[in-house]
CSV table of C-alpha atoms in Angstrom, one decimal:
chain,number,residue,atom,x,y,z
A,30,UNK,CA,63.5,42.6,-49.6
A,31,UNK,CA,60.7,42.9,-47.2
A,32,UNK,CA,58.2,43.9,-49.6
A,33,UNK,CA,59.1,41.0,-51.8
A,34,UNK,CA,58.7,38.6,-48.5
A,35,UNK,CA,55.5,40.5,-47.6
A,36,UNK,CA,53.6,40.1,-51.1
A,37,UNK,CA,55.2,36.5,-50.7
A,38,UNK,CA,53.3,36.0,-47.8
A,39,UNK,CA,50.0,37.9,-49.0
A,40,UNK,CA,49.9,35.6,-52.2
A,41,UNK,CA,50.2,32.2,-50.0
A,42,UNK,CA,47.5,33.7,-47.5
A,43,UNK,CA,45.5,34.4,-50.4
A,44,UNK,CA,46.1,31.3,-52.4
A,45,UNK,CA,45.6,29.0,-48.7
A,46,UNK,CA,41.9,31.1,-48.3
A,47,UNK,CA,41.1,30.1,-51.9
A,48,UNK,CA,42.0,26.5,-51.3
A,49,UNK,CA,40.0,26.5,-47.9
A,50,UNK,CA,37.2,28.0,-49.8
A,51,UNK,CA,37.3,25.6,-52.8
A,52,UNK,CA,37.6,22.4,-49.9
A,53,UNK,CA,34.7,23.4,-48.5
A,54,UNK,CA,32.8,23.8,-51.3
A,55,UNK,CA,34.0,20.5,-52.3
A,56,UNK,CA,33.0,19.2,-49.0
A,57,UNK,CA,29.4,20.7,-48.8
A,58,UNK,CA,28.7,19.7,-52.4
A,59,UNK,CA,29.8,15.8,-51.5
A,60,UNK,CA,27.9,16.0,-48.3
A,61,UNK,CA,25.1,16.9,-50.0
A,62,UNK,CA,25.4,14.6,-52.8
A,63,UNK,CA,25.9,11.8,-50.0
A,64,UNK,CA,22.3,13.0,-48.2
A,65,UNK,CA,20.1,13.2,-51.1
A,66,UNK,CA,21.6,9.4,-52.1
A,67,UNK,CA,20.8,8.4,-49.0
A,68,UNK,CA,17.7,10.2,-49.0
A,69,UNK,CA,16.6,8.5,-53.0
A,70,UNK,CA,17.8,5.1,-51.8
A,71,UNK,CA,15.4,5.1,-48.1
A,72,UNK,CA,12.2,6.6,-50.7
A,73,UNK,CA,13.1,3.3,-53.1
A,74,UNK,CA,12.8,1.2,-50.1
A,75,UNK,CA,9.5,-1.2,-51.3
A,76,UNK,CA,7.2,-0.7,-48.3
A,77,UNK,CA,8.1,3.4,-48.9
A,78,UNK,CA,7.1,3.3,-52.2
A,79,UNK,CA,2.9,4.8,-52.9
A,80,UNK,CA,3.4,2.7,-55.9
A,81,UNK,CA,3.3,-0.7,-54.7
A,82,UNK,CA,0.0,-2.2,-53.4
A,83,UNK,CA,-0.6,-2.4,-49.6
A,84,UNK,CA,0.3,-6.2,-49.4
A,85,UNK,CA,3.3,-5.8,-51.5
A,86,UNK,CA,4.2,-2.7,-48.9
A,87,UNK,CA,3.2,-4.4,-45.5
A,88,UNK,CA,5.0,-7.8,-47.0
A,89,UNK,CA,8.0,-5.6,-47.5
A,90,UNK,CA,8.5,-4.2,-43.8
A,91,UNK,CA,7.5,-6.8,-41.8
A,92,UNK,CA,10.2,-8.6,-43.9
A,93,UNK,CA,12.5,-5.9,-42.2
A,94,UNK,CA,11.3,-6.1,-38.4
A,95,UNK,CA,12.8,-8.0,-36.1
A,96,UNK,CA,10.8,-10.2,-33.5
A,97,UNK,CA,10.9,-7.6,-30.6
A,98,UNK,CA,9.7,-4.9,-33.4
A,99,UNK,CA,6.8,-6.5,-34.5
A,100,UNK,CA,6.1,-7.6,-30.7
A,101,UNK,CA,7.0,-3.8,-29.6
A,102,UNK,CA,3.9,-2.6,-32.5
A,103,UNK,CA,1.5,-5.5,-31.2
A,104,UNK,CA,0.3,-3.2,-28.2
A,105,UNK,CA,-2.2,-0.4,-27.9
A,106,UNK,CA,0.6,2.1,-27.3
A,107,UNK,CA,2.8,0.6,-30.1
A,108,UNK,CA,6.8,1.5,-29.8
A,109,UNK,CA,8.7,3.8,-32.3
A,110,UNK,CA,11.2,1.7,-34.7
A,111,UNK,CA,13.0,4.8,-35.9
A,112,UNK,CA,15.6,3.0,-38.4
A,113,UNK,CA,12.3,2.5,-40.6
A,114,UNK,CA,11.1,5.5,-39.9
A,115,UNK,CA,7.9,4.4,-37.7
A,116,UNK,CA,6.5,6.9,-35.2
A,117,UNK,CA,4.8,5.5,-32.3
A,118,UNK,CA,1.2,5.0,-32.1
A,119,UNK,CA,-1.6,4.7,-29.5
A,120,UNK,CA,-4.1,2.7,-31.0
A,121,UNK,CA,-6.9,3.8,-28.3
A,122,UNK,CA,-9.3,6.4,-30.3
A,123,UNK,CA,-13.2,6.4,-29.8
A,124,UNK,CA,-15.6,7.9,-31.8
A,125,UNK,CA,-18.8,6.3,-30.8
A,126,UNK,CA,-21.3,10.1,-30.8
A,127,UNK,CA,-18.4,12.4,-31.3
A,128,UNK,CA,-14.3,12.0,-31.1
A,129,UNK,CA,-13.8,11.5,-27.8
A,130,UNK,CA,-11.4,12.6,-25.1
A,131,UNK,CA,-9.7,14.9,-27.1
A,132,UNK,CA,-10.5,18.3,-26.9
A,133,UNK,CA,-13.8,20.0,-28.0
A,134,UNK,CA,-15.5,17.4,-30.6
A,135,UNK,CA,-18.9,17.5,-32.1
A,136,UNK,CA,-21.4,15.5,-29.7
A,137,UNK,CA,-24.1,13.1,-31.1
A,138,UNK,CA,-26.7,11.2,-29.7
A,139,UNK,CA,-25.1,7.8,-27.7
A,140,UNK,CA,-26.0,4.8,-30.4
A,141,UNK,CA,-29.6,3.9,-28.8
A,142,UNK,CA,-30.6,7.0,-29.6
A,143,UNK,CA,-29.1,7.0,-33.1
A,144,UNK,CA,-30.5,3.3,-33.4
A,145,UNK,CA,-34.1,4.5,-32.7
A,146,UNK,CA,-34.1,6.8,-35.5
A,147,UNK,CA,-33.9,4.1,-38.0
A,148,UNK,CA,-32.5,6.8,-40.3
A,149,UNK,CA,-29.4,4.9,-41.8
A,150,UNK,CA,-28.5,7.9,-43.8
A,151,UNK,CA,-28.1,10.1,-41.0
A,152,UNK,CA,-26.6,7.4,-39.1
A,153,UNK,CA,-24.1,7.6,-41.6
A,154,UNK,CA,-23.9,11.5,-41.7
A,155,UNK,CA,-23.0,11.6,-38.1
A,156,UNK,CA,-20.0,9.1,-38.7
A,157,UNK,CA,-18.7,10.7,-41.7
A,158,UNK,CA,-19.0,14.3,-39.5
A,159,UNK,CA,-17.6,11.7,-37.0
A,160,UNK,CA,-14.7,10.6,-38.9
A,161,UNK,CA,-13.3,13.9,-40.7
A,162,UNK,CA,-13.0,15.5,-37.2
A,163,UNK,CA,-10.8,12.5,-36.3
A,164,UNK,CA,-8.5,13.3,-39.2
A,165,UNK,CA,-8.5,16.6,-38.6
A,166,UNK,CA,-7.4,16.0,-34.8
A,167,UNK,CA,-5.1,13.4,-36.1
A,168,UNK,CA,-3.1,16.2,-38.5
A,169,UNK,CA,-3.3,18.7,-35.5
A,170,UNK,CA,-1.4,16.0,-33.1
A,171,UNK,CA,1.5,15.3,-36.0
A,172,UNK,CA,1.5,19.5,-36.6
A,173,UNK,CA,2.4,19.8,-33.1
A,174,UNK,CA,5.0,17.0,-32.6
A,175,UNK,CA,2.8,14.8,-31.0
A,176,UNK,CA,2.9,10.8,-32.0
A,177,UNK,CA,1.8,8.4,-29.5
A,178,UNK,CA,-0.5,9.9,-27.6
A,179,UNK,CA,-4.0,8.6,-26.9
A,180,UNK,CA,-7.5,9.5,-28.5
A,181,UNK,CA,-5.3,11.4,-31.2
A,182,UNK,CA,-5.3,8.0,-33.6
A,183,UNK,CA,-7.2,7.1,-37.0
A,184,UNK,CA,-8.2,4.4,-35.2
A,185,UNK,CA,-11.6,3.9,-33.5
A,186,UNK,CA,-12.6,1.3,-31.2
A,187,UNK,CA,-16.3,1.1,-32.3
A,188,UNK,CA,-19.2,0.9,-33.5
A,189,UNK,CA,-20.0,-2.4,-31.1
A,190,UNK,CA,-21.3,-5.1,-33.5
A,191,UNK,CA,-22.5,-6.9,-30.7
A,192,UNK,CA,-26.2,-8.1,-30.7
A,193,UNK,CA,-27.2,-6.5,-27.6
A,194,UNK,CA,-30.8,-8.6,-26.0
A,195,UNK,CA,-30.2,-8.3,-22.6
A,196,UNK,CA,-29.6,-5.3,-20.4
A,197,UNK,CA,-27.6,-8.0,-17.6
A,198,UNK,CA,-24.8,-8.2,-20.1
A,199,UNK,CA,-23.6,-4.9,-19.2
A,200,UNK,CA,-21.9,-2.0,-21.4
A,201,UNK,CA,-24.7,-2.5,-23.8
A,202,UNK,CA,-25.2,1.7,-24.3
A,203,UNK,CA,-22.6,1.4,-27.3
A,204,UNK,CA,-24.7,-1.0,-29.1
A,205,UNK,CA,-27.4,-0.4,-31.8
A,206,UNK,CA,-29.1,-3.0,-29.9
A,207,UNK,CA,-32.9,-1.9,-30.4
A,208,UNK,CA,-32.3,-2.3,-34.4
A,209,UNK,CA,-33.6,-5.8,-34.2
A,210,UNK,CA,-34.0,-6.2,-37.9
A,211,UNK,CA,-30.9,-4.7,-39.0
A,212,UNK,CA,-28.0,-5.3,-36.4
A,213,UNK,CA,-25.6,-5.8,-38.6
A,214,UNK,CA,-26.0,-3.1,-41.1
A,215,UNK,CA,-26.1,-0.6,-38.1
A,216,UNK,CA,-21.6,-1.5,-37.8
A,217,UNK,CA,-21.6,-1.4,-42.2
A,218,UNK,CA,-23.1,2.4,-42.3
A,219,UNK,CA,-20.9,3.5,-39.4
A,220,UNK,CA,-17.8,2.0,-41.2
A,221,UNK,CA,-18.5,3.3,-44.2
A,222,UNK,CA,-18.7,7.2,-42.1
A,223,UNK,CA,-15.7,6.5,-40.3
A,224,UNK,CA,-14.2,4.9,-43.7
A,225,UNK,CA,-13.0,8.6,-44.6
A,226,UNK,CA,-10.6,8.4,-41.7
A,227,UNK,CA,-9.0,5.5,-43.9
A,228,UNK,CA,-9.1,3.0,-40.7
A,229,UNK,CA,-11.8,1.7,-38.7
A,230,UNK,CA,-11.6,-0.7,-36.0
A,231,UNK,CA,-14.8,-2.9,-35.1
């Protein structure tokens, strides 16, 4: 009699171990199933999708911010809206000789001295050199973790456009000023340099 009520209780432990085993395979397969939908439905999401053209994108997610989100990304140190997946941003970044103020950089001459060169090719050289040491500063930051943080942006605050006549107007060393026949191409060849970063502010 025991041994009948012992293998009676050894086939119910067993057959209880092979149900918990097949639930949780259930279980892990549906959750699973439930995170790569999830996962296939946020990639169809228009303004996440490479497909679409930038205005159809940009069109598509402001669309989905509300007021205090698009207010919240209209500062220099623009706030994180994690339910659309956006990281915070500093928008601060300067790269008028050389990335600056972030870590060892290449150094170039400041503008005038660029300007006086009237060498437009090098001009644009230095911006492209400029520009894919940005990037590459940029990738560093995300590597690391780090999002938000100033100086480590795609986004440069120069080349100053300004025409620049007058040394009394002050902060006139990041103007091409002494290009007096060409002031305007000088802020075209540096955009096109720092184009590689994919952004340029001016």
């Amino acid at each position: 009699m025991s041994y009948i009520t012992e293998n009676y209780r050894t086939d119910r432990i067993n057959k209880t171990s092979t149900n918990s085993d097949k639930m949780k395979r259930v279980l892990l397969t549906l959750s699973m199933s439930i995170a790569t939908l999830v996962g296939t439905l946020a990639q169809n999401e228009p303004y996440k999708n490479h497909q679409l053209s930038p205005k159809e994108r940009a069109d598509d997610l402001l669309g989905r911010l509300t007021l205090k989100e698009k207010i919240g990304l209209m500062q220099n140190s623009s706030n994180a809206v994690e339910r659309l997946g956006i990281a915070p941003y500093n928008w601060w970044s300067e790269g008028l000789h050389g990335v600056a103020r972030n870590g060892l950089a290449t150094v170039f001459p400041i503008t005038m001295g660029m300007a006086s060169t009237f060498d437009d090719e090098a001009i644009e050289k230095i911006y492209t050199a400029v520009s894919d040491e940005g990037r590459a500063k940029f990738h560093d930051a995300h590597r690391r973790n780090r999002y938000g943080c100033g100086n480590e942006g795609l986004t440069f605050w120069n080349p100053n456009v300004n025409i620049f006549r007058d040394p009394r107007w002050g902060r006139g060393a990041g103007d091409f000023w002494r290009r007096s026949l060409s002031d305007y191409s000088d802020g075209s060849i540096c955009s096109k340099g720092h184009a590689r970063t994919g952004r340029c502010c001016i």
